[in-house]
Amino acid sequence: MKISYNWLKQFLQIDWDAQKTGELLTDLGLEVEGISQFESVKGGLKGIVVGHVLTCEKHPNADKLKLTTVDVGQEAPLQIVCGAPNVAAGQKVPVATVGTTLYTKEGEAWVIKKGKIRGEVSQGMICAEDEIGVGESHDGIMVLNEELVPGTPCSKVFEVENDEVFEIGLTPNRADAMSHFGVARDLKAGLEQKEIQKELVTPSVSNFSIDNRSLKVDVEVMESDLAPRYCGVTISNLVVQDSPDWLKNRLKAIGLTPINNIVDVTNYVLHELGQPLHAFDASKIKGSKVEVKTLPAGTKFTTLDEVERELHEDDLIICDANSPMCIAGVFGGLHSGVTEHTTSIFLESAYFDPVSIRKTAKRHGLNTDASFRFERGIDINMTKYALKRAALLIREIAGGYITSEIADLFPKKPQERQVFLTFSKINSLIGQEIPQDTIKSILSSLEIRINNVTESGLGLTIPTYRVDVTREVDVIEEILRVFGYNNIDFKEKLNASIAKTSRFENYRIQDVVGSMLASKGFYEIMTNSLVSSDITSDDDGTVQMLNPLSSDLSVLRTSMLHSGLQTVSYNHNRQKTDLKLFEFGKTYHKMAGQHQEKQHLAIFISGDREQNSWAVASKKSEFFYLKGIVDNVFERLGLRDIDTKPLSDSDYAEGVSYVKNNKVLVSLGLVGKAALKRFDIKQEVFHADLDWDAILESVSTQNVAFKEIPKFPEVTRDFALLLDDSISFQKVYDIAWSTEKKLLKKVNLFDVYTGKNLPDGKKSYAVSFTLMDEKKTLTDKQIDKIMGKLLTQYQKELGAELR
């Protein structure tokens, strides 16, 4: 939010420099993120002075140029070559002297230099109004008032305004400070704590009067819950034109582009008092009636940006007797606004329900200055005052007459919020005793009314503009920020109790695993839990956002894979192709009508394992590197006796699952091409999804048990099986265990090959089988018999061949 210091001084006469004022605002909780300079004319007309053209003759070497001598208040006149057709002797003109910086319309700077033009010396430049930034005309040089003295700086002639603008990082709860008046109100409270008394000057509306009642517009509010207060008045016989310079400069200083005097006044009052306003062309209000209501879903309406929108049944709309004119509190309609032909207006000032406005604005993807304020809550008691303020300004700068009574539909006035503040609570939360007189002084400066005083505390009434102050702790926060966080003393001794926590606490285990992964070159990422509905497949189990920020953030993720692949894609698009990433996060599901959250650890590997260097050759990441990382995690956590099974998941091309006590702890493998294509990823990505809840349960219940080392050795044999592409490792795995249940201990897939020298539609699986008899040493005959049985079954059931 931008706040003009000159504008602020209209409310509060303060002579501090901007830096000092900014520091106080920051201490008050209105953090000043920066202070910028504003000049109504870029460059401030520095170096541009009034010149008196003494002579003007034809250039000896050019038909369209003139050779002039100009008095600029120096000892000798300057010779200047000028190409303007209207330059003549005796004129007073703006002259940019040598060394002056001028600016193009695009803001590019260029410097006036002494030089020769067609053989004649030129010591400056006689300027047109667009060349010095005080107008748009370039038909000829600018001719000034004859009474001006040569050498007078043009900055005094044109009254260039210099301003300093605060960029305030406003927190969402501070709706009361979303205006110059609101900031001035806070600043006054801060100054009082420094024993500096300043009067808060508010714009007077005592001159408001009805000139006649020639243009009445009836108002009917049909949805009073959505529009608790609605005010309006008509103004006739006005002239739509450019705003005066003072008004333009106020708007330009805070980054707004002036449009015309009517629209500019509504924007001015919005940023002055925080009350949004809207002006309708009264001649376009059919039936001379305004209706505030909702319309059937699907109703077409074209907004000011020339976009036809379909209205929602809950959108509050400002209508005339026949059709919609404006989306209330959000955006105006294309055909009801003020144009250069407008001569009469209906001026609206209202309070709309914040929740309704926010939903409507998000639903239509609109974010305006008005909706920004309505969403956060404005002061319902400011509505009529702001309307009068705007009407008086319009009458002042656009002419015209106020031609109706103010329609003020305010059926149910809000009750003032009452809070009882206890002194003991203040001291316990702040950690320091603040004198009661100081507390009362702060509350009074914040316009929080003290109704009664007891030994234990204060009975308070909260002003309506402080929509965020509803509880005792909110009042204490207000006291603390005005008293000053920097004024709270720190004790020399800090006391703290040591909490007894389990070594299996979630954060402890995460720290252990995170540190281990970081030591292996992994980077931790944090991705958004909100994703697009396009990348989720489980519609029934997906948690939909009722009021999404955008279509790309409309559902809660059901898998860590998709949000991680977005990060991988983002890095690949920026030439970061060698990635080792991990993330602790949650997935969200709706099962049997219940919402569930599940914790995960997601690991992603893509590209080379190590950075290529003279000492180490580059090596591509592959499945077994990821598997080794997961094994290291389990070893670090002390998890043992884990079985592996083939993974059947559409998101993976190949993979395995780690299972313990019939619970899947990890799914890992090569991400399938379909999933990669969805995120435009063109290289392999390996992913491991660790069910963190299951791992935490296994870690906490894992008993350290002694097991005697087998006395007899294990034996490992391998098969290189040539199989059809359609056959998964799951089938190979299941056949092995069904064929040999007694002596088979492990089945492991350690290589997959598809490529040259293989028949079409075939692939090669390298599978290892671990055999052991816990009572005796296996003989070659036993081993050969088992391997023969396995091969026979593979040939019979899968049509496998040995390579």
mmCIF file of N, CA and C in Angstrom, residues 586-625:
data_model
loop_
_atom_site.group_PDB
_atom_site.id
_atom_site.type_symbol
_atom_site.label_atom_id
_atom_site.label_comp_id
_atom_site.label_asym_id
_atom_site.label_seq_id
_atom_site.Cartn_x
_atom_site.Cartn_y
_atom_site.Cartn_z
ATOM 1 N N LYS A 586 2.393 -33.510 3.485
ATOM 2 C CA LYS A 586 1.156 -34.252 3.724
ATOM 3 C C LYS A 586 0.355 -34.394 2.443
ATOM 4 N N THR A 587 -0.424 -35.458 2.395
ATOM 5 C CA THR A 587 -1.445 -35.611 1.359
ATOM 6 C C THR A 587 -2.802 -35.614 2.045
ATOM 7 N N TYR A 588 -3.826 -35.317 1.257
ATOM 8 C CA TYR A 588 -5.150 -35.085 1.832
ATOM 9 C C TYR A 588 -6.179 -35.923 1.067
ATOM 10 N N HIS A 589 -7.058 -36.577 1.829
ATOM 11 C CA HIS A 589 -7.990 -37.518 1.217
ATOM 12 C C HIS A 589 -9.361 -37.414 1.889
ATOM 13 N N LYS A 590 -10.363 -37.790 1.125
ATOM 14 C CA LYS A 590 -11.720 -37.876 1.670
ATOM 15 C C LYS A 590 -12.170 -39.325 1.512
ATOM 16 N N MET A 591 -12.311 -40.021 2.644
ATOM 17 C CA MET A 591 -12.652 -41.440 2.624
ATOM 18 C C MET A 591 -13.869 -41.681 3.505
ATOM 19 N N ALA A 592 -14.873 -42.259 2.906
ATOM 20 C CA ALA A 592 -16.122 -42.564 3.617
ATOM 21 C C ALA A 592 -16.684 -41.325 4.304
ATOM 22 N N GLY A 593 -16.573 -40.194 3.610
ATOM 23 C CA GLY A 593 -17.116 -38.947 4.138
ATOM 24 C C GLY A 593 -16.236 -38.266 5.165
ATOM 25 N N GLN A 594 -15.093 -38.879 5.496
ATOM 26 C CA GLN A 594 -14.177 -38.313 6.482
ATOM 27 C C GLN A 594 -12.925 -37.771 5.798
ATOM 28 N N HIS A 595 -12.434 -36.638 6.291
ATOM 29 C CA HIS A 595 -11.203 -36.073 5.755
ATOM 30 C C HIS A 595 -10.001 -36.627 6.506
ATOM 31 N N GLN A 596 -8.982 -37.018 5.753
ATOM 32 C CA GLN A 596 -7.788 -37.607 6.355
ATOM 33 C C GLN A 596 -6.533 -36.928 5.821
ATOM 34 N N GLU A 597 -5.545 -36.822 6.704
ATOM 35 C CA GLU A 597 -4.233 -36.307 6.312
ATOM 36 C C GLU A 597 -3.205 -37.414 6.544
ATOM 37 N N LYS A 598 -2.296 -37.574 5.582
ATOM 38 C CA LYS A 598 -1.251 -38.574 5.706
ATOM 39 C C LYS A 598 0.106 -37.921 5.498
ATOM 40 N N GLN A 599 1.065 -38.297 6.335
ATOM 41 C CA GLN A 599 2.410 -37.733 6.241
ATOM 42 C C GLN A 599 3.286 -38.591 5.322
ATOM 43 N N HIS A 600 4.135 -37.908 4.557
ATOM 44 C CA HIS A 600 5.002 -38.610 3.618
ATOM 45 C C HIS A 600 6.386 -37.986 3.628
ATOM 46 N N LEU A 601 7.340 -38.787 3.188
ATOM 47 C CA LEU A 601 8.652 -38.288 2.791
ATOM 48 C C LEU A 601 8.821 -38.647 1.322
ATOM 49 N N ALA A 602 8.972 -37.639 0.491
ATOM 50 C CA ALA A 602 9.133 -37.866 -0.952
ATOM 51 C C ALA A 602 10.577 -37.578 -1.337
ATOM 52 N N ILE A 603 11.164 -38.475 -2.130
ATOM 53 C CA ILE A 603 12.539 -38.326 -2.606
ATOM 54 C C ILE A 603 12.516 -38.357 -4.132
ATOM 55 N N PHE A 604 13.240 -37.419 -4.755
ATOM 56 C CA PHE A 604 13.313 -37.332 -6.213
ATOM 57 C C PHE A 604 14.782 -37.276 -6.643
ATOM 58 N N ILE A 605 15.101 -38.062 -7.678
ATOM 59 C CA ILE A 605 16.452 -38.068 -8.242
ATOM 60 C C ILE A 605 16.323 -37.979 -9.758
ATOM 61 N N SER A 606 17.116 -37.117 -10.370
ATOM 62 C CA SER A 606 17.096 -36.982 -11.829
ATOM 63 C C SER A 606 18.452 -36.487 -12.295
ATOM 64 N N GLY A 607 18.895 -36.939 -13.459
ATOM 65 C CA GLY A 607 20.169 -36.486 -14.008
ATOM 66 C C GLY A 607 21.344 -37.248 -13.454
ATOM 67 N N ASP A 608 22.503 -36.592 -13.385
ATOM 68 C CA ASP A 608 23.735 -37.218 -12.910
ATOM 69 C C ASP A 608 23.766 -37.281 -11.389
ATOM 70 N N ARG A 609 24.399 -38.346 -10.884
ATOM 71 C CA ARG A 609 24.525 -38.503 -9.432
ATOM 72 C C ARG A 609 25.497 -37.496 -8.844
ATOM 73 N N GLU A 610 26.609 -37.264 -9.538
ATOM 74 C CA GLU A 610 27.647 -36.353 -9.062
ATOM 75 C C GLU A 610 27.969 -35.350 -10.150
ATOM 76 N N GLN A 611 28.422 -34.190 -9.754
ATOM 77 C CA GLN A 611 28.816 -33.178 -10.719
ATOM 78 C C GLN A 611 30.076 -33.636 -11.458
ATOM 79 N N ASN A 612 30.065 -33.493 -12.754
ATOM 80 C CA ASN A 612 31.189 -33.932 -13.572
ATOM 81 C C ASN A 612 32.431 -33.083 -13.278
ATOM 82 N N SER A 613 33.571 -33.748 -13.112
ATOM 83 C CA SER A 613 34.830 -33.037 -12.862
ATOM 84 C C SER A 613 35.985 -33.870 -13.413
ATOM 85 N N TRP A 614 37.193 -33.293 -13.343
ATOM 86 C CA TRP A 614 38.370 -34.001 -13.865
ATOM 87 C C TRP A 614 38.657 -35.264 -13.057
ATOM 88 N N ALA A 615 38.228 -35.256 -11.770
ATOM 89 C CA ALA A 615 38.552 -36.387 -10.908
ATOM 90 C C ALA A 615 37.476 -37.477 -10.931
ATOM 91 N N VAL A 616 36.242 -37.069 -11.230
ATOM 92 C CA VAL A 616 35.139 -38.017 -11.180
ATOM 93 C C VAL A 616 34.342 -37.919 -12.473
ATOM 94 N N ALA A 617 34.199 -39.050 -13.122
ATOM 95 C CA ALA A 617 33.391 -39.061 -14.348
ATOM 96 C C ALA A 617 31.920 -39.008 -13.982
ATOM 97 N N SER A 618 31.130 -38.371 -14.840
ATOM 98 C CA SER A 618 29.704 -38.276 -14.579
ATOM 99 C C SER A 618 29.064 -39.666 -14.657
ATOM 100 N N LYS A 619 28.065 -39.881 -13.824
ATOM 101 C CA LYS A 619 27.372 -41.154 -13.802
ATOM 102 C C LYS A 619 25.881 -40.899 -13.616
ATOM 103 N N LYS A 620 25.099 -41.464 -14.511
ATOM 104 C CA LYS A 620 23.671 -41.236 -14.470
ATOM 105 C C LYS A 620 23.048 -41.876 -13.220
ATOM 106 N N SER A 621 22.050 -41.178 -12.685
ATOM 107 C CA SER A 621 21.274 -41.760 -11.593
ATOM 108 C C SER A 621 20.464 -42.934 -12.133
ATOM 109 N N GLU A 622 20.276 -43.948 -11.307
ATOM 110 C CA GLU A 622 19.498 -45.094 -11.727
ATOM 111 C C GLU A 622 18.759 -45.672 -10.525
ATOM 112 N N PHE A 623 17.952 -46.660 -10.802
ATOM 113 C CA PHE A 623 17.038 -47.198 -9.802
ATOM 114 C C PHE A 623 17.770 -47.645 -8.539
ATOM 115 N N PHE A 624 18.905 -48.303 -8.698
ATOM 116 C CA PHE A 624 19.571 -48.884 -7.548
ATOM 117 C C PHE A 624 20.263 -47.833 -6.679
ATOM 118 N N TYR A 625 20.544 -46.678 -7.262
ATOM 119 C CA TYR A 625 21.055 -45.583 -6.443
ATOM 120 C C TYR A 625 19.951 -45.105 -5.493
#
